[in-house]
PDB file of C-alpha atoms and ligand atoms in Angstrom:
ATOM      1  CA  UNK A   1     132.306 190.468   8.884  1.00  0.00           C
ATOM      2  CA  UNK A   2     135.349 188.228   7.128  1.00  0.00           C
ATOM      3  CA  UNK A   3     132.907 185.019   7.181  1.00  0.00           C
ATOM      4  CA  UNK A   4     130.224 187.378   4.763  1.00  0.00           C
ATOM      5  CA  UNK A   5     133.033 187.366   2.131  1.00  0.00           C
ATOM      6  CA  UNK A   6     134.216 185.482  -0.638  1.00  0.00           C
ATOM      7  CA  UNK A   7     137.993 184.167   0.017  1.00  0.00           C
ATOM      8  CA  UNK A   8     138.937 183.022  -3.012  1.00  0.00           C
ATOM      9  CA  UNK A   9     141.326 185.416  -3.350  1.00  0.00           C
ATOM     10  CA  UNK A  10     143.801 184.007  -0.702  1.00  0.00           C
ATOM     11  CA  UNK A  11     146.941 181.968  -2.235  1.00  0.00           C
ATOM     12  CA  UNK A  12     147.002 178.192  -2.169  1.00  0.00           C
ATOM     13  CA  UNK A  13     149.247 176.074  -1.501  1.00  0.00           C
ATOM     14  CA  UNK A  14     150.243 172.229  -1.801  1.00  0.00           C
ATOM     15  CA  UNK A  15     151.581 171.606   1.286  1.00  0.00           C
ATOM     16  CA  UNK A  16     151.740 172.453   4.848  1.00  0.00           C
ATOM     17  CA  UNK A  17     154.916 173.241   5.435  1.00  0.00           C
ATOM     18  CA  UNK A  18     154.203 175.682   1.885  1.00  0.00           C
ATOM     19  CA  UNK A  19     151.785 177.697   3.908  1.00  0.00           C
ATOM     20  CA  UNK A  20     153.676 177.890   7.365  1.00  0.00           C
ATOM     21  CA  UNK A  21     156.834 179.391   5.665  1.00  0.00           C
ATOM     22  CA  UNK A  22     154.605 181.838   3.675  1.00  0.00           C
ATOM     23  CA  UNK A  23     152.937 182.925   6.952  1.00  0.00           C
ATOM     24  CA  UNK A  24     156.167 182.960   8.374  1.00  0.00           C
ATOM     25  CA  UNK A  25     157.517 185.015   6.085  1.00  0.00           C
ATOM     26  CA  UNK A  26     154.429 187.769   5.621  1.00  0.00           C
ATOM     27  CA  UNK A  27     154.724 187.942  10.010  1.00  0.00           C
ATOM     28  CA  UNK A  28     158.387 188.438   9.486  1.00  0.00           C
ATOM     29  CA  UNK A  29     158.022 191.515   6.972  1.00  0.00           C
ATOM     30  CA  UNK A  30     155.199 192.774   9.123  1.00  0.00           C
ATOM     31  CA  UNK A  31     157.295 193.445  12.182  1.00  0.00           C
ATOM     32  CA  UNK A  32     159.846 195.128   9.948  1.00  0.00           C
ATOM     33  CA  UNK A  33     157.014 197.622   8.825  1.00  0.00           C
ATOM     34  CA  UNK A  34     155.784 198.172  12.275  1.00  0.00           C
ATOM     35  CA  UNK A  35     159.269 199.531  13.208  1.00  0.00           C
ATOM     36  CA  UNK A  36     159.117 201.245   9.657  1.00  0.00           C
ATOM     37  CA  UNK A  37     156.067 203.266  10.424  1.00  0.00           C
ATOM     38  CA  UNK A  38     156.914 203.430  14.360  1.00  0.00           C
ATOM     39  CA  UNK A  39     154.695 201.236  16.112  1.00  0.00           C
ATOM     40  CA  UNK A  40     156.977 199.825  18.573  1.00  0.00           C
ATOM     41  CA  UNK A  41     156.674 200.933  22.185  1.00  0.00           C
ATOM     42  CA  UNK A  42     159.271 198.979  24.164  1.00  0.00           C
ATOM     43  CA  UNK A  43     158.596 195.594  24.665  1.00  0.00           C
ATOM     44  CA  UNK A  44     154.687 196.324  23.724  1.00  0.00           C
ATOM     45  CA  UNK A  45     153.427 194.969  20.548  1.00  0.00           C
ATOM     46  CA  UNK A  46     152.318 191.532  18.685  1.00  0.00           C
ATOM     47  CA  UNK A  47     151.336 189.815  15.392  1.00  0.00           C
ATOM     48  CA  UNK A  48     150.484 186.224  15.131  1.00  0.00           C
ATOM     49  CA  UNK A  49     149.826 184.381  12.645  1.00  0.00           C
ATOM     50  CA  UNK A  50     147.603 181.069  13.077  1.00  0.00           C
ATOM     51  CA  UNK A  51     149.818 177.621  12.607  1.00  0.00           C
ATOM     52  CA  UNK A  52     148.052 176.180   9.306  1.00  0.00           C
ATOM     53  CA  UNK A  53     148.270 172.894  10.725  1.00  0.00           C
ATOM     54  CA  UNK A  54     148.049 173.149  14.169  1.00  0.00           C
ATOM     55  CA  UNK A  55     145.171 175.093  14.251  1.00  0.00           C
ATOM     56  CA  UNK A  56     145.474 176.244  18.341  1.00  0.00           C
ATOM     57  CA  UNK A  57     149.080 177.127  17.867  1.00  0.00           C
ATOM     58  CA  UNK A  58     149.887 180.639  16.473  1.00  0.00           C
ATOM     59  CA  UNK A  59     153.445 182.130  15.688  1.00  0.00           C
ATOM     60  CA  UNK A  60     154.471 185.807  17.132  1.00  0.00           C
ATOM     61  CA  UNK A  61     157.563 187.704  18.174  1.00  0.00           C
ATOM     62  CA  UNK A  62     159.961 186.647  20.638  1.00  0.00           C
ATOM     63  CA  UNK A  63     159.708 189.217  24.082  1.00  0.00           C
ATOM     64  CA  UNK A  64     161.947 191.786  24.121  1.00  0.00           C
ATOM     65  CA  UNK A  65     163.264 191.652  20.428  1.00  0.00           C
ATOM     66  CA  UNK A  66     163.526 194.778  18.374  1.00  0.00           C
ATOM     67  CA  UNK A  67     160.514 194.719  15.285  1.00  0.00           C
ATOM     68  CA  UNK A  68     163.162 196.228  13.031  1.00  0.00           C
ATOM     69  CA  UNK A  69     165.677 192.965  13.405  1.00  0.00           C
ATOM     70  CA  UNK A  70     162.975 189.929  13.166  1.00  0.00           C
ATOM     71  CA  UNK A  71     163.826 187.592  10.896  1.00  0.00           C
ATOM     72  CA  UNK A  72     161.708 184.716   9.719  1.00  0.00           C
ATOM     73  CA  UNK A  73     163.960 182.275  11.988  1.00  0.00           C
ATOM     74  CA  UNK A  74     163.656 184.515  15.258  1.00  0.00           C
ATOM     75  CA  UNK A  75     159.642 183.702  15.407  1.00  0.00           C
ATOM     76  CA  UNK A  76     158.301 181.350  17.781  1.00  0.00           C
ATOM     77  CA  UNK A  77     155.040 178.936  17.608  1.00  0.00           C
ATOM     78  CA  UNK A  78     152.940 178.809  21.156  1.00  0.00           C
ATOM     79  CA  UNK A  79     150.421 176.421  21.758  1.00  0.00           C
ATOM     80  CA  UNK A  80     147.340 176.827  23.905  1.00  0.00           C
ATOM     81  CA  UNK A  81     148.787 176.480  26.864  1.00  0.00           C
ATOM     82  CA  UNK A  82     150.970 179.179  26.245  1.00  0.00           C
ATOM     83  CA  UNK A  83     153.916 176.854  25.919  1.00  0.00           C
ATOM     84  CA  UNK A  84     156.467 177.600  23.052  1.00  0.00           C
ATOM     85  CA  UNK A  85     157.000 174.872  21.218  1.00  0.00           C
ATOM     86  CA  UNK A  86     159.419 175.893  18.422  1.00  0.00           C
ATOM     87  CA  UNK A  87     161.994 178.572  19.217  1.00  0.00           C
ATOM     88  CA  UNK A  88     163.913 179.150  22.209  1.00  0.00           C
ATOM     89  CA  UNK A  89     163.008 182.566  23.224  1.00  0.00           C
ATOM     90  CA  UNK A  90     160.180 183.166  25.626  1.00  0.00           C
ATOM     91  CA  UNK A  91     156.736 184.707  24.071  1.00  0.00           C
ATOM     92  CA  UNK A  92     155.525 187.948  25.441  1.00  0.00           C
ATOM     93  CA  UNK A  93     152.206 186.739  28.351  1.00  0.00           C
ATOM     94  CA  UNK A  94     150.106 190.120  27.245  1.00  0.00           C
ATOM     95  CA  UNK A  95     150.417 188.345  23.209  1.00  0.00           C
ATOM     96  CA  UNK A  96     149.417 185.335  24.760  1.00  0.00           C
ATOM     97  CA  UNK A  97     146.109 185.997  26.994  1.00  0.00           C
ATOM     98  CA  UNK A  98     145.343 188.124  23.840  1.00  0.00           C
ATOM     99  CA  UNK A  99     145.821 186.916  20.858  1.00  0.00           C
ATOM    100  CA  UNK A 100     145.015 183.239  22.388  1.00  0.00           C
ATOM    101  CA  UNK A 101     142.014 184.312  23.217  1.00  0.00           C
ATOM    102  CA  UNK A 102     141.263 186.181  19.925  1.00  0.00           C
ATOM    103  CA  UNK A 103     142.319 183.102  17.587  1.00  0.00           C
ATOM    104  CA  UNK A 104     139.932 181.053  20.125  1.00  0.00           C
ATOM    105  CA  UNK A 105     137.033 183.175  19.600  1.00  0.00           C
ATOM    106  CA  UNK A 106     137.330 183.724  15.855  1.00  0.00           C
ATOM    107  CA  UNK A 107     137.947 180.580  13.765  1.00  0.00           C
ATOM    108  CA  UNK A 108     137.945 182.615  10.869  1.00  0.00           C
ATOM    109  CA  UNK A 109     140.929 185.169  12.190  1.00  0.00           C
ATOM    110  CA  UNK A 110     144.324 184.059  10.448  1.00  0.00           C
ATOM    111  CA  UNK A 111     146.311 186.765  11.968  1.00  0.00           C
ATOM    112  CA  UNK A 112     145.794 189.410  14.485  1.00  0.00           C
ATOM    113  CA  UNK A 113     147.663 192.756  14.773  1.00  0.00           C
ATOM    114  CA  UNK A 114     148.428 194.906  18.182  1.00  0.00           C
ATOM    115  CA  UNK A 115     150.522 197.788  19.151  1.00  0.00           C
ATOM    116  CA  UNK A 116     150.976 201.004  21.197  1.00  0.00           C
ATOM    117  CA  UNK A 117     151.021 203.010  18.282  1.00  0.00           C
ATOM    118  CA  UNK A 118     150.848 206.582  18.894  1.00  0.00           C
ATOM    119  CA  UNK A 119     147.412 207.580  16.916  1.00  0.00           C
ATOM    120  CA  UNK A 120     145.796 204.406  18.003  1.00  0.00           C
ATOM    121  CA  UNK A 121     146.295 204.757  21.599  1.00  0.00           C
ATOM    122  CA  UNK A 122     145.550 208.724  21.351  1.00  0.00           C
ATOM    123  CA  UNK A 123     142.259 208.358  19.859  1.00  0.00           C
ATOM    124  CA  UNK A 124     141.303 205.066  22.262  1.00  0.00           C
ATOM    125  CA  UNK A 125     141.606 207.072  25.302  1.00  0.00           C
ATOM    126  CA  UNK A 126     138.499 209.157  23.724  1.00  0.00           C
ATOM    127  CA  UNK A 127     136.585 206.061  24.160  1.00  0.00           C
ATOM    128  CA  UNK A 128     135.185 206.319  20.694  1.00  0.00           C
ATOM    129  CA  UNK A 129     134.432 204.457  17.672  1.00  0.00           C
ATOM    130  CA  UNK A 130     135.809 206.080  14.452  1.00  0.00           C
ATOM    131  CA  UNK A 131     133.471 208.042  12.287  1.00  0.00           C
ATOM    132  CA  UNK A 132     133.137 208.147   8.520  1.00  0.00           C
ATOM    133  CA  UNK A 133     135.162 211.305   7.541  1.00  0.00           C
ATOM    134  CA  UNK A 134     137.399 209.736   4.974  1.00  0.00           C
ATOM    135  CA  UNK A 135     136.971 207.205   2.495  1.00  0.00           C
ATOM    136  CA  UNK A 136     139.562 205.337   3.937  1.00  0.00           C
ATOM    137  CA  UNK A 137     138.039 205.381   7.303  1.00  0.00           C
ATOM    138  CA  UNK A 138     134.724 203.594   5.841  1.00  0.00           C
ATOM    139  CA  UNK A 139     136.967 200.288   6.144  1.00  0.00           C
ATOM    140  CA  UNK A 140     136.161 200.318   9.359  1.00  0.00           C
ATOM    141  CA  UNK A 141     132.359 201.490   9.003  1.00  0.00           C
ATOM    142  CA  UNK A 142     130.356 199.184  10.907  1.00  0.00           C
ATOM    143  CA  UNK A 143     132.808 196.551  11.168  1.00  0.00           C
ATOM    144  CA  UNK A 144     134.788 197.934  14.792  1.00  0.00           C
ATOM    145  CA  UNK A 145     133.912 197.720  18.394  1.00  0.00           C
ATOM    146  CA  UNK A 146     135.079 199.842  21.565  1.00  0.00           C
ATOM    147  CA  UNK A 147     136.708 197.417  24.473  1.00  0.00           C
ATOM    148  CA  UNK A 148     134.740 199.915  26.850  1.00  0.00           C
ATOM    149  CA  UNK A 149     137.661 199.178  29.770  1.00  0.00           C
ATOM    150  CA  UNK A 150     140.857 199.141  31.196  1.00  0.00           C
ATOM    151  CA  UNK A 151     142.332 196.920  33.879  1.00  0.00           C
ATOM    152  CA  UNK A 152     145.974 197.464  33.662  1.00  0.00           C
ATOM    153  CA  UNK A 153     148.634 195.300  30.862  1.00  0.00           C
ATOM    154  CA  UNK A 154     146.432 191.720  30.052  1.00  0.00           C
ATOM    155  CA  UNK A 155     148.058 189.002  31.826  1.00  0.00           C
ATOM    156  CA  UNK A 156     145.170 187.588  32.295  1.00  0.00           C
ATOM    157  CA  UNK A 157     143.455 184.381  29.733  1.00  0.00           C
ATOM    158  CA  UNK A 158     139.946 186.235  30.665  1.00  0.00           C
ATOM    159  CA  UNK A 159     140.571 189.536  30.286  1.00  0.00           C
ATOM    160  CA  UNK A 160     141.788 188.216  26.812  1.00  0.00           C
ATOM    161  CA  UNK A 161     138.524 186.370  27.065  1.00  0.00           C
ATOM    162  CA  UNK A 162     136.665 189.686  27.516  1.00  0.00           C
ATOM    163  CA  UNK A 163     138.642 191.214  23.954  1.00  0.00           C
ATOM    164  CA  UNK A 164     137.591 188.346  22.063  1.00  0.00           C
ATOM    165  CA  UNK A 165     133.910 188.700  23.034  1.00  0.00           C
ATOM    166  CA  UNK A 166     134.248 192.356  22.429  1.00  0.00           C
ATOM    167  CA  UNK A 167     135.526 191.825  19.051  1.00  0.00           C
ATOM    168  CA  UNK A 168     132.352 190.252  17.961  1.00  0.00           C
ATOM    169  CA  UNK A 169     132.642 189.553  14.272  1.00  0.00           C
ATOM    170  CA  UNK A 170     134.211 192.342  13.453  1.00  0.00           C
ATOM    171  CA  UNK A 171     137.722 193.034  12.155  1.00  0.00           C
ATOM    172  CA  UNK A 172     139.210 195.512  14.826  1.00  0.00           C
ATOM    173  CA  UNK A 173     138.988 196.616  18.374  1.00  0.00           C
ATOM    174  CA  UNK A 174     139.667 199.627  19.883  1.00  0.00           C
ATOM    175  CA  UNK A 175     140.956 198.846  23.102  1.00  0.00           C
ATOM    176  CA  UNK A 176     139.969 201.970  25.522  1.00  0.00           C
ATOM    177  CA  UNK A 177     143.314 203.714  27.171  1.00  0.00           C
ATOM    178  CA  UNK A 178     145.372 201.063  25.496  1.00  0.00           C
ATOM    179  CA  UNK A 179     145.894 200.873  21.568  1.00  0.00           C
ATOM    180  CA  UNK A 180     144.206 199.394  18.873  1.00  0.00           C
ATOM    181  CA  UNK A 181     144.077 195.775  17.967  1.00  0.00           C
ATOM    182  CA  UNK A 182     143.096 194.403  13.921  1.00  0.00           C
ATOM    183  CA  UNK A 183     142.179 190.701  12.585  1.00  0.00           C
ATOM    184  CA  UNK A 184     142.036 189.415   9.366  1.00  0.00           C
ATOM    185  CA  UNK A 185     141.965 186.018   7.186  1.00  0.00           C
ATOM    186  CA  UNK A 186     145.485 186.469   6.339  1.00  0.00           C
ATOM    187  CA  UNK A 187     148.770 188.434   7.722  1.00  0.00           C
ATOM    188  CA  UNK A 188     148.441 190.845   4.985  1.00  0.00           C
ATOM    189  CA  UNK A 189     145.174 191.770   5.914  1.00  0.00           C
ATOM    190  CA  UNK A 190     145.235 192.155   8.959  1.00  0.00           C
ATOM    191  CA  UNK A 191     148.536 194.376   9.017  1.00  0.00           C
ATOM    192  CA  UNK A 192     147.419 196.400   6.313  1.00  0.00           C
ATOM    193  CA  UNK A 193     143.667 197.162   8.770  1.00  0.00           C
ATOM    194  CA  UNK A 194     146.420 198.304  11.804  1.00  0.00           C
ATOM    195  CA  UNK A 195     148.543 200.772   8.982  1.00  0.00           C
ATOM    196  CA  UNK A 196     145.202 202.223   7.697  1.00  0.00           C
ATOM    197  CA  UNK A 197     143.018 201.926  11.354  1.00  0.00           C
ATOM    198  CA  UNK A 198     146.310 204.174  12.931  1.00  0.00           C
ATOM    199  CA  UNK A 199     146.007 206.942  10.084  1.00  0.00           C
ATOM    200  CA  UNK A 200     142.393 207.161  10.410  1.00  0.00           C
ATOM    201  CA  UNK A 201     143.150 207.293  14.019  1.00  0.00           C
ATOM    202  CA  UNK A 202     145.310 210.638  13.387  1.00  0.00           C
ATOM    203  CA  UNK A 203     143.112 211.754  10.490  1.00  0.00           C
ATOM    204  CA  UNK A 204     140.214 212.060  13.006  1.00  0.00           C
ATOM    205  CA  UNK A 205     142.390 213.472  16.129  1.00  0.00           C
ATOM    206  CA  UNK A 206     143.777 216.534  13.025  1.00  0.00           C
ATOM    207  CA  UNK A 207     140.124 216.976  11.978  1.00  0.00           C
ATOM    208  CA  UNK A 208     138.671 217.203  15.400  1.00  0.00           C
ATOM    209  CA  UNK A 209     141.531 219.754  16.683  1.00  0.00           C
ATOM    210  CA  UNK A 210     140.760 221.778  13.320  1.00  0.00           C
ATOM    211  CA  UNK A 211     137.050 221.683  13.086  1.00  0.00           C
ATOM    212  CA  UNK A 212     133.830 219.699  12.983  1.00  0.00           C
ATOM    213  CA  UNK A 213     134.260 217.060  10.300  1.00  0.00           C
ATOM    214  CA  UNK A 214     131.847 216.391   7.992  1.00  0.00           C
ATOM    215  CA  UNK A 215     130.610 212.494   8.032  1.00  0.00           C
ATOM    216  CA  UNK A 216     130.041 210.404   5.199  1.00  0.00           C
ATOM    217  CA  UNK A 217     126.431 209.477   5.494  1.00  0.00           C
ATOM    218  CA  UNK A 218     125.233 206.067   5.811  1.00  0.00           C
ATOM    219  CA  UNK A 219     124.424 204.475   2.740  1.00  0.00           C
ATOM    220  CA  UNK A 220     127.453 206.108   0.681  1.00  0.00           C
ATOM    221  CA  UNK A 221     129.900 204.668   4.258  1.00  0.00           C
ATOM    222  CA  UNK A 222     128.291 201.482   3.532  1.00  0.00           C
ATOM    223  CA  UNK A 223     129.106 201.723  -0.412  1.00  0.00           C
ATOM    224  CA  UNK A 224     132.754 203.005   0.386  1.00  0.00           C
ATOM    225  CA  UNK A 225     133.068 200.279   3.337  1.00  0.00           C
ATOM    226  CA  UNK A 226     132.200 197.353   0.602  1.00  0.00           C
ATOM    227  CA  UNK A 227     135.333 198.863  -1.576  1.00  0.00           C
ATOM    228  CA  UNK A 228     137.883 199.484   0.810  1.00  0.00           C
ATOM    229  CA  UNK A 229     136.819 197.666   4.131  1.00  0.00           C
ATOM    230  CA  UNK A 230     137.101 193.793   2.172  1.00  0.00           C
ATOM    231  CA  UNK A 231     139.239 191.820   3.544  1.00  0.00           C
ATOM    232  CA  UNK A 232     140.189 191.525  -0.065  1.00  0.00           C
ATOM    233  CA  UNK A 233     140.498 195.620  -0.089  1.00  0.00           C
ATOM    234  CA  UNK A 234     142.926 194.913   2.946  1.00  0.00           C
ATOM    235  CA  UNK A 235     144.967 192.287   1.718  1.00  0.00           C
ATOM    236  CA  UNK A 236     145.369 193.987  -1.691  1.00  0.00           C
ATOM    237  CA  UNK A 237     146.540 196.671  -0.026  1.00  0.00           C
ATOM    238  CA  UNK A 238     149.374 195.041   1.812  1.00  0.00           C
ATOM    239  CA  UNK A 239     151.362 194.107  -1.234  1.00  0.00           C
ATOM    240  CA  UNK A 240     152.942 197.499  -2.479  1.00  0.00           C
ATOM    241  CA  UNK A 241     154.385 197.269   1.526  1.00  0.00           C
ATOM    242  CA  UNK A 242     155.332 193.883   0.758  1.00  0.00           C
ATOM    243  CA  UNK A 243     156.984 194.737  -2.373  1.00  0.00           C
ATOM    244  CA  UNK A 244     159.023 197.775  -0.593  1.00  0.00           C
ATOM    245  CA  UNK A 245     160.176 195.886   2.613  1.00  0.00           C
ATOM    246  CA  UNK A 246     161.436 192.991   1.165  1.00  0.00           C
ATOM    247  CA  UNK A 247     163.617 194.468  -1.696  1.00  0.00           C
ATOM    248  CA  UNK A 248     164.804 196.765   0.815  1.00  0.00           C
ATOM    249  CA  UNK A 249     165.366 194.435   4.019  1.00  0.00           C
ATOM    250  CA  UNK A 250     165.838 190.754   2.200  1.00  0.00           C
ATOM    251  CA  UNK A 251     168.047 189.748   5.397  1.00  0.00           C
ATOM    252  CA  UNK A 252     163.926 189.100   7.054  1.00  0.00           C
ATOM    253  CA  UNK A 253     163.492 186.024   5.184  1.00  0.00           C
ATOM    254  CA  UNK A 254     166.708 184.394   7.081  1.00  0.00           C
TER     255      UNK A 254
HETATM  256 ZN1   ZN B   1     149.165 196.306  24.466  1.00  0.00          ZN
END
């Protein structure tokens, strides 16, 4: 849904190199609030963050390294061969036949977003798309998709294939007996759609074990969706994370 919606809002910047370190940078703080709010599973787990230059390269986390110690300079940039070609750590081959695939499909996806968080991968072995119980759960009104399979970890450049495609042109995926997986037209926004898409995630799963939530109907999910679904919404809503991690942990931008 990104391409229906006005971008303007995005920063600018006069130079390449400008807009790599700023990507850099908001990937950096991102890992550091994944291990914040818990997200890390092991060696499971990946941002990336499209090279603004090279536009079939994309930046991630190194395998194997801790979310909570990435600093801007730990990062590495893959190509699409799955070659790294700055950094001397090797990348993680489930972020690569993933996200490669994903940035392929979607011109329009900056960053994408994926972990074994706890709520996500609860509610995707249900096999379900999330309803409209909350407000904040109309971000995702309309604009998710079920990955209606599971064929063991993605090692695989078509099984990533098969993600993209099930994507479509929306901003997240539930990926069935796996996790969940978020896009957006900028690190912020797409990290802010895996915070929110996990609590909604856990805000269904309480619901459901209490009662029979009531749903949001339609038109009003389609209202609420256009005020907190944005990509806009989602990017807006990174910053007071932004704000915290970085005062608190300045050591990421090293
Ligand atoms: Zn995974």
């Amino acid at each position: 849904m990104t391409a229906l919606f006005d971008l303007a809002f995005l920063p600018k910047f006069d130079t390449v190199e400008a807009e790599r370190l700023h990507r850099k940078q908001r990937l950096a703080a991102s890992f550091r609030l994944f291990g914040k709010f818990g997200f890390d599973e092991g060696v499971a787990g990946h941002i990336t963050v499209r090279d603004p230059e090279h536009l079939d390269r994309f930046w991630v986390n190194p395998f194997g390294m801790n979310f909570k110690h990435i600093r801007v300079s730990d990062l590495i940039c893959v190509d699409h061969t799955g070659a790294v070609v700055e950094g001397d750590r090797p990348v993680n081959r489930a972020a690569f036949a993933i996200h490669s695939q994903v940035h392929a499909a979607r011109p329009d996806v900056v960053a994408a977003a994926h972990s074994h968080s706890l709520h996500g991968k609860a509610w995707s072995s249900l096999g379900r798309l999330l309803d409209p119980i909350t407000q904040d759960a109309c971000a995702f009104f309309e604009d998710h998709t079920l990955f209606d399979d599971y064929t063991g970890v993605v090692l695989d450049l078509e099984e990533g294939k098969r993600i993209g495609a099930a994507l479509g042109d929306t901003k997240a995926v539930i990926l069935r007996n796996h996790g969940l997986l978020t896009t957006g037209p900028s690190v912020d926004a797409a990290v802010w759609s895996f915070v929110t898409m996990d609590r909604s995630c856990q805000a269904q799963l309480l619901a459901e074990a209490a009662g029979t939530p009531v749903l949001i109907d339609t038109d009003m999910a389609r209202k609420t969706y256009s005020q907190v679904g944005s990509p806009m919404s989602c990017h807006m809503s990174f910053q007071p994370l932004w704000d915290m991690i970085t005062r608190e942990q300045p050591d990421l931008f090293d």
